PDB file of C-alpha atoms and ligand atoms in Angstrom:
ATOM      1  CA  SER A   1    -110.215 136.778 117.226  1.00 50.00           C
ATOM      2  CA  THR A   2    -107.644 134.904 119.251  1.00 54.00           C
ATOM      3  CA  SER A   3    -109.882 134.649 122.284  1.00 59.00           C
ATOM      4  CA  SER A   4    -112.696 132.924 120.401  1.00 86.00           C
ATOM      5  CA  ALA A   5    -110.157 130.538 118.844  1.00 90.00           C
ATOM      6  CA  LEU A   6    -109.127 129.821 122.408  1.00 94.00           C
ATOM      7  CA  ASP A   7    -112.724 129.232 123.507  1.00 95.00           C
ATOM      8  CA  ARG A   8    -113.276 126.856 120.568  1.00 96.00           C
ATOM      9  CA  ALA A   9    -110.195 124.833 121.492  1.00 96.00           C
ATOM     10  CA  VAL A  10    -111.199 124.688 125.162  1.00 96.00           C
ATOM     11  CA  ASP A  11    -114.775 123.633 124.316  1.00 96.00           C
ATOM     12  CA  PHE A  12    -113.458 120.958 121.958  1.00 97.00           C
ATOM     13  CA  VAL A  13    -111.209 119.407 124.634  1.00 97.00           C
ATOM     14  CA  ARG A  14    -113.997 119.547 127.245  1.00 96.00           C
ATOM     15  CA  GLN A  15    -116.424 117.777 124.917  1.00 96.00           C
ATOM     16  CA  TYR A  16    -113.841 115.151 123.908  1.00 96.00           C
ATOM     17  CA  CYS A  17    -113.277 114.096 127.538  1.00 95.00           C
ATOM     18  CA  PRO A  18    -115.691 112.178 129.809  1.00 94.00           C
ATOM     19  CA  ASP A  19    -118.211 114.279 131.742  1.00 92.00           C
ATOM     20  CA  GLY A  20    -116.841 115.645 134.976  1.00 89.00           C
ATOM     21  CA  THR A  21    -113.199 115.556 133.862  1.00 93.00           C
ATOM     22  CA  PHE A  22    -112.746 119.274 134.426  1.00 90.00           C
ATOM     23  CA  GLY A  23    -114.499 119.736 137.746  1.00 81.00           C
ATOM     24  CA  VAL A  24    -113.755 123.089 139.285  1.00 77.00           C
ATOM     25  CA  ASP A  25    -111.560 123.412 142.365  1.00 79.00           C
ATOM     26  CA  ARG A  26    -109.508 120.358 141.429  1.00 87.00           C
ATOM     27  CA  ASP A  27    -105.736 120.416 141.581  1.00 94.00           C
ATOM     28  CA  ARG A  28    -104.489 119.890 138.021  1.00 97.00           C
ATOM     29  CA  THR A  29    -100.983 119.700 136.536  1.00 98.00           C
ATOM     30  CA  GLY A  30    -100.074 120.597 132.976  1.00 98.00           C
ATOM     31  CA  ILE A  31     -97.098 118.681 131.606  1.00 98.00           C
ATOM     32  CA  VAL A  32     -95.063 119.357 128.462  1.00 97.00           C
ATOM     33  CA  LEU A  33     -93.018 116.350 127.380  1.00 93.00           C
ATOM     34  CA  GLY A  34     -89.944 117.364 125.393  1.00 85.00           C
ATOM     35  CA  SER A  35     -87.846 115.494 122.812  1.00 76.00           C
ATOM     36  CA  GLY A  36     -87.436 111.823 123.667  1.00 74.00           C
ATOM     37  CA  LEU A  37     -89.243 112.299 126.979  1.00 78.00           C
ATOM     38  CA  GLY A  38     -92.623 111.000 125.887  1.00 79.00           C
ATOM     39  CA  THR A  39     -92.615 107.733 127.874  1.00 87.00           C
ATOM     40  CA  LEU A  40     -94.496 109.350 130.749  1.00 93.00           C
ATOM     41  CA  ALA A  41     -97.428 109.785 128.365  1.00 93.00           C
ATOM     42  CA  ASP A  42     -97.931 105.996 128.213  1.00 93.00           C
ATOM     43  CA  LYS A  43     -98.290 105.836 132.002  1.00 95.00           C
ATOM     44  CA  ILE A  44    -101.168 108.289 132.235  1.00 96.00           C
ATOM     45  CA  GLU A  45    -104.228 106.445 133.552  1.00 96.00           C
ATOM     46  CA  SER A  46    -107.814 106.846 132.335  1.00 96.00           C
ATOM     47  CA  ALA A  47    -106.251 108.603 129.379  1.00 96.00           C
ATOM     48  CA  THR A  48    -108.170 110.526 126.751  1.00 97.00           C
ATOM     49  CA  VAL A  49    -105.787 111.002 123.815  1.00 96.00           C
ATOM     50  CA  ILE A  50    -106.500 113.920 121.481  1.00 96.00           C
ATOM     51  CA  PRO A  51    -104.356 114.521 118.374  1.00 93.00           C
ATOM     52  CA  PHE A  52    -103.252 118.174 118.190  1.00 92.00           C
ATOM     53  CA  ALA A  53    -104.397 118.160 114.566  1.00 90.00           C
ATOM     54  CA  ASP A  54    -108.021 117.617 115.688  1.00 93.00           C
ATOM     55  CA  ILE A  55    -108.100 120.541 118.115  1.00 94.00           C
ATOM     56  CA  PRO A  56    -109.298 123.815 116.554  1.00 92.00           C
ATOM     57  CA  GLY A  57    -106.552 126.440 116.548  1.00 88.00           C
ATOM     58  CA  PHE A  58    -103.714 124.048 117.453  1.00 87.00           C
ATOM     59  CA  ALA A  59    -100.686 124.239 115.223  1.00 81.00           C
ATOM     60  CA  ARG A  60     -99.345 120.827 114.213  1.00 71.00           C
ATOM     61  CA  SER A  61     -96.177 119.505 115.779  1.00 63.00           C
ATOM     62  CA  THR A  62     -93.783 118.537 113.012  1.00 61.00           C
ATOM     63  CA  ALA A  63     -90.467 117.986 114.830  1.00 58.00           C
ATOM     64  CA  SER A  64     -89.349 114.362 114.893  1.00 59.00           C
ATOM     65  CA  GLY A  65     -89.612 112.610 118.258  1.00 57.00           C
ATOM     66  CA  HIS A  66     -92.739 114.634 119.042  1.00 63.00           C
ATOM     67  CA  ARG A  67     -96.049 112.776 118.948  1.00 80.00           C
ATOM     68  CA  GLY A  68     -98.399 115.699 118.787  1.00 89.00           C
ATOM     69  CA  GLN A  69    -101.065 114.580 121.255  1.00 93.00           C
ATOM     70  CA  LEU A  70    -102.854 116.123 124.189  1.00 95.00           C
ATOM     71  CA  ILE A  71    -103.418 113.477 126.869  1.00 96.00           C
ATOM     72  CA  VAL A  72    -105.918 114.085 129.650  1.00 97.00           C
ATOM     73  CA  GLY A  73    -106.019 111.690 132.602  1.00 97.00           C
ATOM     74  CA  SER A  74    -104.371 110.981 135.919  1.00 96.00           C
ATOM     75  CA  PHE A  75    -100.771 110.409 136.951  1.00 96.00           C
ATOM     76  CA  GLY A  76     -99.248 109.983 140.386  1.00 94.00           C
ATOM     77  CA  GLY A  77    -102.716 110.275 141.924  1.00 93.00           C
ATOM     78  CA  GLY A  78    -103.504 113.667 140.415  1.00 95.00           C
ATOM     79  CA  ASP A  79    -105.288 115.109 137.391  1.00 96.00           C
ATOM     80  CA  VAL A  80    -102.966 115.903 134.487  1.00 97.00           C
ATOM     81  CA  ILE A  81    -103.096 117.373 131.009  1.00 98.00           C
ATOM     82  CA  ALA A  82     -99.985 116.384 129.098  1.00 97.00           C
ATOM     83  CA  MET A  83     -98.640 117.499 125.762  1.00 95.00           C
ATOM     84  CA  ALA A  84     -96.739 114.650 124.121  1.00 93.00           C
ATOM     85  CA  GLY A  85     -94.753 116.839 121.787  1.00 88.00           C
ATOM     86  CA  ARG A  86     -94.663 120.582 121.560  1.00 90.00           C
ATOM     87  CA  LEU A  87     -94.355 123.361 119.038  1.00 90.00           C
ATOM     88  CA  HIS A  88     -91.149 125.232 118.285  1.00 90.00           C
ATOM     89  CA  ARG A  89     -90.255 128.623 116.859  1.00 90.00           C
ATOM     90  CA  TYR A  90     -88.043 126.931 114.250  1.00 88.00           C
ATOM     91  CA  GLU A  91     -91.116 125.241 112.794  1.00 86.00           C
ATOM     92  CA  GLY A  92     -92.291 128.712 111.854  1.00 86.00           C
ATOM     93  CA  TRP A  93     -94.786 129.297 114.674  1.00 89.00           C
ATOM     94  CA  SER A  94     -94.925 132.532 116.653  1.00 89.00           C
ATOM     95  CA  ASN A  95     -94.539 132.654 120.422  1.00 91.00           C
ATOM     96  CA  GLU A  96     -98.316 133.049 120.628  1.00 91.00           C
ATOM     97  CA  GLN A  97     -98.869 129.863 118.596  1.00 92.00           C
ATOM     98  CA  VAL A  98     -96.241 127.945 120.551  1.00 93.00           C
ATOM     99  CA  ALA A  99     -97.902 128.956 123.818  1.00 95.00           C
ATOM    100  CA  PHE A 100    -101.509 128.477 122.621  1.00 95.00           C
ATOM    101  CA  PRO A 101    -101.798 124.958 124.140  1.00 96.00           C
ATOM    102  CA  ILE A 102    -100.718 126.444 127.472  1.00 97.00           C
ATOM    103  CA  GLU A 103    -103.483 129.055 127.199  1.00 96.00           C
ATOM    104  CA  VAL A 104    -105.896 126.144 126.648  1.00 97.00           C
ATOM    105  CA  MET A 105    -104.512 124.305 129.690  1.00 97.00           C
ATOM    106  CA  VAL A 106    -104.904 127.448 131.799  1.00 97.00           C
ATOM    107  CA  LYS A 107    -108.582 127.707 130.793  1.00 96.00           C
ATOM    108  CA  LEU A 108    -109.016 124.013 131.600  1.00 96.00           C
ATOM    109  CA  GLY A 109    -107.846 124.799 135.111  1.00 96.00           C
ATOM    110  CA  ILE A 110    -104.187 123.831 135.555  1.00 97.00           C
ATOM    111  CA  ASN A 111    -102.642 125.417 138.622  1.00 95.00           C
ATOM    112  CA  ARG A 112     -99.144 124.083 137.925  1.00 97.00           C
ATOM    113  CA  LEU A 113     -97.043 123.485 134.784  1.00 98.00           C
ATOM    114  CA  ILE A 114     -94.129 121.079 134.490  1.00 98.00           C
ATOM    115  CA  ALA A 115     -92.243 121.717 131.238  1.00 98.00           C
ATOM    116  CA  SER A 116     -89.412 119.468 130.100  1.00 96.00           C
ATOM    117  CA  ASN A 117     -86.919 119.666 127.267  1.00 94.00           C
ATOM    118  CA  ALA A 118     -83.734 118.145 125.894  1.00 91.00           C
ATOM    119  CA  ALA A 119     -80.932 120.681 125.966  1.00 93.00           C
ATOM    120  CA  GLY A 120     -77.255 121.115 125.254  1.00 92.00           C
ATOM    121  CA  GLY A 121     -75.013 121.239 128.319  1.00 95.00           C
ATOM    122  CA  VAL A 122     -73.086 124.501 128.235  1.00 95.00           C
ATOM    123  CA  ASN A 123     -71.811 124.423 131.822  1.00 96.00           C
ATOM    124  CA  PRO A 124     -68.622 122.296 131.667  1.00 94.00           C
ATOM    125  CA  LYS A 125     -69.700 120.320 134.729  1.00 95.00           C
ATOM    126  CA  LEU A 126     -72.707 118.854 132.934  1.00 95.00           C
ATOM    127  CA  ARG A 127     -72.740 115.368 131.411  1.00 91.00           C
ATOM    128  CA  VAL A 128     -75.146 113.672 129.008  1.00 89.00           C
ATOM    129  CA  GLY A 129     -78.217 112.507 130.937  1.00 90.00           C
ATOM    130  CA  ASP A 130     -77.855 115.052 133.759  1.00 93.00           C
ATOM    131  CA  LEU A 131     -81.004 116.784 134.913  1.00 95.00           C
ATOM    132  CA  VAL A 132     -81.099 120.558 135.296  1.00 97.00           C
ATOM    133  CA  VAL A 133     -83.885 122.286 137.234  1.00 98.00           C
ATOM    134  CA  ILE A 134     -84.299 125.616 135.452  1.00 97.00           C
ATOM    135  CA  SER A 135     -84.141 128.526 137.882  1.00 96.00           C
ATOM    136  CA  ASP A 136     -83.882 131.337 135.332  1.00 95.00           C
ATOM    137  CA  HIS A 137     -83.581 131.886 131.616  1.00 94.00           C
ATOM    138  CA  ILE A 138     -82.025 134.035 128.910  1.00 93.00           C
ATOM    139  CA  ASP A 139     -84.570 134.719 126.165  1.00 90.00           C
ATOM    140  CA  TRP A 140     -82.916 134.873 122.755  1.00 91.00           C
ATOM    141  CA  LEU A 141     -86.245 134.552 120.981  1.00 87.00           C
ATOM    142  CA  HIS A 142     -85.724 138.259 120.273  1.00 70.00           C
ATOM    143  CA  ARG A 143     -86.490 139.257 123.832  1.00 50.00           C
ATOM    144  CA  ARG A 144     -89.358 141.740 124.044  1.00 47.00           C
ATOM    145  CA  GLY A 145     -90.008 141.684 120.326  1.00 47.00           C
ATOM    146  CA  SER A 146     -90.710 137.972 120.484  1.00 56.00           C
ATOM    147  CA  PHE A 147     -94.304 138.523 121.545  1.00 61.00           C
ATOM    148  CA  SER A 148     -96.002 140.668 118.946  1.00 61.00           C
ATOM    149  CA  ALA A 149     -96.942 144.169 120.017  1.00 55.00           C
ATOM    150  CA  LYS A 150    -100.210 143.594 118.147  1.00 59.00           C
ATOM    151  CA  ALA A 151    -101.101 140.488 120.167  1.00 60.00           C
ATOM    152  CA  ASP A 152    -104.686 140.165 121.376  1.00 64.00           C
ATOM    153  CA  SER A 153    -104.724 141.763 124.800  1.00 65.00           C
ATOM    154  CA  LYS A 154    -107.466 139.333 125.880  1.00 69.00           C
ATOM    155  CA  THR A 155    -104.996 136.453 125.798  1.00 74.00           C
ATOM    156  CA  ILE A 156    -102.270 135.871 128.356  1.00 73.00           C
ATOM    157  CA  ALA A 157     -99.635 136.013 125.616  1.00 71.00           C
ATOM    158  CA  GLY A 158    -100.968 139.439 124.707  1.00 65.00           C
ATOM    159  CA  SER A 159     -99.981 140.696 128.131  1.00 63.00           C
ATOM    160  CA  ILE A 160     -96.423 139.280 128.127  1.00 61.00           C
ATOM    161  CA  PRO A 161     -94.488 142.407 127.098  1.00 50.00           C
ATOM    162  CA  GLN A 162     -95.599 144.238 130.218  1.00 44.00           C
ATOM    163  CA  ARG A 163     -94.418 141.538 132.559  1.00 49.00           C
ATOM    164  CA  ALA A 164     -90.957 140.336 133.447  1.00 52.00           C
ATOM    165  CA  GLY A 165     -89.338 138.730 136.421  1.00 63.00           C
ATOM    166  CA  ASN A 166     -89.922 135.568 138.337  1.00 82.00           C
ATOM    167  CA  VAL A 167     -91.201 132.758 136.184  1.00 92.00           C
ATOM    168  CA  TYR A 168     -89.947 129.650 138.003  1.00 95.00           C
ATOM    169  CA  THR A 169     -91.497 128.631 141.327  1.00 95.00           C
ATOM    170  CA  PRO A 170     -88.730 128.032 143.916  1.00 95.00           C
ATOM    171  CA  GLU A 171     -90.881 125.621 145.962  1.00 96.00           C
ATOM    172  CA  LEU A 172     -91.366 123.327 142.946  1.00 97.00           C
ATOM    173  CA  ALA A 173     -87.640 123.474 142.169  1.00 97.00           C
ATOM    174  CA  GLN A 174     -86.928 122.338 145.727  1.00 97.00           C
ATOM    175  CA  THR A 175     -89.403 119.471 145.390  1.00 97.00           C
ATOM    176  CA  ALA A 176     -87.691 118.414 142.143  1.00 98.00           C
ATOM    177  CA  LEU A 177     -84.270 118.459 143.813  1.00 98.00           C
ATOM    178  CA  ALA A 178     -85.672 116.417 146.726  1.00 97.00           C
ATOM    179  CA  ALA A 179     -87.112 113.873 144.270  1.00 97.00           C
ATOM    180  CA  ALA A 180     -83.678 113.514 142.684  1.00 97.00           C
ATOM    181  CA  ARG A 181     -82.018 112.937 146.076  1.00 97.00           C
ATOM    182  CA  ALA A 182     -84.679 110.418 147.140  1.00 97.00           C
ATOM    183  CA  ASN A 183     -84.275 108.444 143.912  1.00 96.00           C
ATOM    184  CA  GLY A 184     -80.491 108.479 143.799  1.00 95.00           C
ATOM    185  CA  PHE A 185     -79.769 110.755 140.871  1.00 93.00           C
ATOM    186  CA  THR A 186     -78.265 114.212 140.804  1.00 91.00           C
ATOM    187  CA  ALA A 187     -80.011 117.347 139.687  1.00 96.00           C
ATOM    188  CA  VAL A 188     -78.650 120.876 139.722  1.00 97.00           C
ATOM    189  CA  GLN A 189     -80.277 124.253 139.235  1.00 97.00           C
ATOM    190  CA  GLY A 190     -79.276 126.314 136.241  1.00 97.00           C
ATOM    191  CA  THR A 191     -80.027 128.955 133.639  1.00 97.00           C
ATOM    192  CA  TYR A 192     -81.647 127.964 130.332  1.00 97.00           C
ATOM    193  CA  LEU A 193     -80.836 129.897 127.191  1.00 97.00           C
ATOM    194  CA  ALA A 194     -83.529 129.739 124.497  1.00 96.00           C
ATOM    195  CA  THR A 195     -82.524 130.128 120.851  1.00 94.00           C
ATOM    196  CA  LEU A 196     -84.735 130.250 117.763  1.00 91.00           C
ATOM    197  CA  GLY A 197     -82.905 127.277 116.213  1.00 84.00           C
ATOM    198  CA  PRO A 198     -83.037 125.104 114.238  1.00 83.00           C
ATOM    199  CA  THR A 199     -79.252 125.154 113.996  1.00 84.00           C
ATOM    200  CA  TYR A 200     -77.102 123.969 116.857  1.00 85.00           C
ATOM    201  CA  GLU A 201     -74.319 126.250 117.969  1.00 88.00           C
ATOM    202  CA  THR A 202     -70.855 126.857 116.671  1.00 87.00           C
ATOM    203  CA  ARG A 203     -68.039 126.378 119.162  1.00 88.00           C
ATOM    204  CA  ALA A 204     -67.656 130.153 119.358  1.00 90.00           C
ATOM    205  CA  GLU A 205     -71.333 130.494 120.218  1.00 90.00           C
ATOM    206  CA  TYR A 206     -71.097 127.864 122.987  1.00 92.00           C
ATOM    207  CA  ARG A 207     -68.117 129.794 124.368  1.00 93.00           C
ATOM    208  CA  LEU A 208     -70.164 133.003 124.321  1.00 95.00           C
ATOM    209  CA  MET A 209     -73.090 131.277 126.053  1.00 96.00           C
ATOM    210  CA  ARG A 210     -70.822 130.095 128.867  1.00 95.00           C
ATOM    211  CA  THR A 211     -69.522 133.609 129.293  1.00 96.00           C
ATOM    212  CA  ILE A 212     -72.973 135.124 129.716  1.00 96.00           C
ATOM    213  CA  GLY A 213     -74.020 132.591 132.343  1.00 97.00           C
ATOM    214  CA  ALA A 214     -76.033 129.958 130.499  1.00 98.00           C
ATOM    215  CA  ASP A 215     -75.883 126.392 131.851  1.00 98.00           C
ATOM    216  CA  VAL A 216     -78.029 124.745 129.182  1.00 97.00           C
ATOM    217  CA  VAL A 217     -79.222 125.775 125.719  1.00 96.00           C
ATOM    218  CA  GLY A 218     -82.339 124.701 123.845  1.00 94.00           C
ATOM    219  CA  MET A 219     -85.009 125.845 121.418  1.00 92.00           C
ATOM    220  CA  SER A 220     -88.190 125.749 123.454  1.00 94.00           C
ATOM    221  CA  THR A 221     -89.896 126.204 126.836  1.00 96.00           C
ATOM    222  CA  VAL A 222     -89.555 129.967 127.346  1.00 95.00           C
ATOM    223  CA  PRO A 223     -92.798 131.036 125.581  1.00 95.00           C
ATOM    224  CA  GLU A 224     -94.760 128.301 127.375  1.00 96.00           C
ATOM    225  CA  VAL A 225     -93.525 129.064 130.890  1.00 96.00           C
ATOM    226  CA  GLN A 226     -93.924 132.815 130.402  1.00 93.00           C
ATOM    227  CA  VAL A 227     -97.595 132.392 129.566  1.00 94.00           C
ATOM    228  CA  ALA A 228     -98.152 129.992 132.470  1.00 95.00           C
ATOM    229  CA  ALA A 229     -96.425 132.281 134.967  1.00 94.00           C
ATOM    230  CA  ASN A 230     -98.368 135.303 133.733  1.00 91.00           C
ATOM    231  CA  ALA A 231    -101.568 133.394 134.409  1.00 92.00           C
ATOM    232  CA  GLY A 232    -100.488 132.767 137.989  1.00 93.00           C
ATOM    233  CA  VAL A 233     -99.689 129.108 137.329  1.00 95.00           C
ATOM    234  CA  ALA A 234     -96.758 127.667 139.329  1.00 96.00           C
ATOM    235  CA  VAL A 235     -93.916 126.634 137.003  1.00 97.00           C
ATOM    236  CA  LEU A 236     -91.329 123.872 137.129  1.00 98.00           C
ATOM    237  CA  ALA A 237     -89.060 123.513 134.094  1.00 98.00           C
ATOM    238  CA  LEU A 238     -86.535 120.730 133.589  1.00 97.00           C
ATOM    239  CA  SER A 239     -83.783 120.138 131.063  1.00 96.00           C
ATOM    240  CA  ILE A 240     -82.258 116.788 130.285  1.00 94.00           C
ATOM    241  CA  VAL A 241     -78.756 117.225 128.930  1.00 93.00           C
ATOM    242  CA  SER A 242     -78.781 115.465 125.550  1.00 89.00           C
ATOM    243  CA  ASN A 243     -75.359 116.594 124.409  1.00 88.00           C
ATOM    244  CA  VAL A 244     -72.375 118.320 125.913  1.00 88.00           C
ATOM    245  CA  ALA A 245     -71.243 121.518 124.262  1.00 82.00           C
ATOM    246  CA  ASP A 246     -67.479 121.647 124.624  1.00 79.00           C
ATOM    247  CA  PRO A 247     -66.219 124.742 122.789  1.00 75.00           C
ATOM    248  CA  ASP A 248     -62.646 123.464 122.819  1.00 78.00           C
ATOM    249  CA  ARG A 249     -63.227 120.093 121.203  1.00 71.00           C
ATOM    250  CA  ALA A 250     -65.380 119.091 118.289  1.00 62.00           C
ATOM    251  CA  ILE A 251     -67.243 116.181 119.860  1.00 61.00           C
ATOM    252  CA  VAL A 252     -69.338 114.090 117.553  1.00 57.00           C
ATOM    253  CA  ALA A 253     -72.347 113.052 119.596  1.00 58.00           C
ATOM    254  CA  ASP A 254     -72.807 109.288 119.745  1.00 61.00           C
ATOM    255  CA  HIS A 255     -76.436 108.829 118.790  1.00 62.00           C
ATOM    256  CA  SER A 256     -77.014 105.571 120.722  1.00 68.00           C
ATOM    257  CA  GLU A 257     -75.418 107.145 123.802  1.00 65.00           C
ATOM    258  CA  VAL A 258     -77.797 110.078 123.564  1.00 61.00           C
ATOM    259  CA  LEU A 259     -80.811 107.785 123.145  1.00 65.00           C
ATOM    260  CA  GLN A 260     -79.771 105.716 126.183  1.00 69.00           C
ATOM    261  CA  ALA A 261     -79.386 108.896 128.197  1.00 69.00           C
ATOM    262  CA  GLY A 262     -82.859 109.892 127.042  1.00 71.00           C
ATOM    263  CA  ASP A 263     -84.347 106.640 128.311  1.00 75.00           C
ATOM    264  CA  ALA A 264     -82.673 106.985 131.714  1.00 79.00           C
ATOM    265  CA  ALA A 265     -83.659 110.627 131.837  1.00 87.00           C
ATOM    266  CA  ALA A 266     -87.313 109.870 131.102  1.00 89.00           C
ATOM    267  CA  VAL A 267     -87.394 107.817 134.313  1.00 92.00           C
ATOM    268  CA  LYS A 268     -85.919 110.761 136.243  1.00 94.00           C
ATOM    269  CA  LEU A 269     -88.654 112.989 134.878  1.00 94.00           C
ATOM    270  CA  GLU A 270     -91.316 110.497 136.009  1.00 95.00           C
ATOM    271  CA  HIS A 271     -89.907 110.437 139.563  1.00 96.00           C
ATOM    272  CA  ILE A 272     -90.023 114.219 139.728  1.00 97.00           C
ATOM    273  CA  VAL A 273     -93.530 114.573 138.321  1.00 96.00           C
ATOM    274  CA  ARG A 274     -94.844 111.919 140.745  1.00 96.00           C
ATOM    275  CA  ARG A 275     -93.286 113.650 143.716  1.00 96.00           C
ATOM    276  CA  VAL A 276     -94.521 117.107 142.736  1.00 96.00           C
ATOM    277  CA  ILE A 277     -98.096 115.831 142.341  1.00 95.00           C
ATOM    278  CA  HIS A 278     -97.881 113.784 145.518  1.00 93.00           C
ATOM    279  CA  ALA A 279     -96.612 116.830 147.436  1.00 92.00           C
ATOM    280  CA  ALA A 280     -99.585 118.847 146.165  1.00 90.00           C
ATOM    281  CA  TYR A 281    -102.037 116.298 147.566  1.00 85.00           C
ATOM    282  CA  SER A 282    -100.338 115.870 150.925  1.00 79.00           C
ATOM    283  CA  LYS A 283    -100.500 119.568 151.805  1.00 71.00           C
TER     284      LYS A 283
HETATM  285  N1  HPA B   1     -78.227 123.569 121.242  1.00 92.25           N
HETATM  286  C1  HPA B   1     -79.484 124.016 121.061  1.00 92.25           C
HETATM  287  N2  HPA B   1     -80.555 123.269 121.299  1.00 92.25           N
HETATM  288  C2  HPA B   1     -80.372 122.016 121.743  1.00 92.25           C
HETATM  289  C3  HPA B   1     -79.086 121.490 121.941  1.00 92.25           C
HETATM  290  C4  HPA B   1     -77.947 122.320 121.674  1.00 92.25           C
HETATM  291  O1  HPA B   1     -76.777 121.929 121.825  1.00 92.25           O
HETATM  292  N3  HPA B   1     -79.249 120.213 122.387  1.00 92.25           N
HETATM  293  C5  HPA B   1     -80.595 119.978 122.455  1.00 92.25           C
HETATM  294  N4  HPA B   1     -81.276 121.074 122.067  1.00 92.25           N
END
């Protein structure tokens, strides 16, 4: 069953890491590093690096720019479990499979999740490289049908259809905005629209997305944060704008521009993660 698959994965990670890594009552942050945002992974200290492919029950990350490693260690003075690379619906995985690593993190004792992604800027005010603190989302992963009605009720994902509402923790959003101010870059709050992908949008679709109140659009994050929130884990989710979706002009994205923005954005993400962890320890 799903729950024993979960136990096997959790046991595997525990045994892979040095004794005492998962002491109870320790503050611990789960981090999901999205497309092009993997540089933080190299700064994790005392790192134990576990390939997803080695962990029982983990689906393999196949999207380019995703390393497919679970990294356990410390960052910013706190314990972290980071996913360098994530799973996507467009790779053929279900919401349950996409969120399975989060279920593992929950069992390993995270009390906070920071999820990041690269997203298209739908709000006309957004520019490439801008950082959006996600305050709400629109789930186009088939809404309630996206988690199977037959899901194992012993897993968190299995309980998703009954729960709706507040996923994003306002206090963490405020800390992220404060980190941006302190480090001299702008961040705004916004609504993330999740699509199944893998196709990007037509201009008509971008126009529709603006109309219904989306600020950014991407193909990830929603299954992961739903599972974390349902487990009582505090959630911060961040989008880096990798391209601007202008429905009135066919803009050909300049690849080197986007990569540069990614590099600058990775530094922004590091500032925010450091501050969030630091704030947790100075309470
Ligand atoms: N649309 C959907 N997903 C994305 C985009 C986009 O424009 N940019 C990055 N991920």
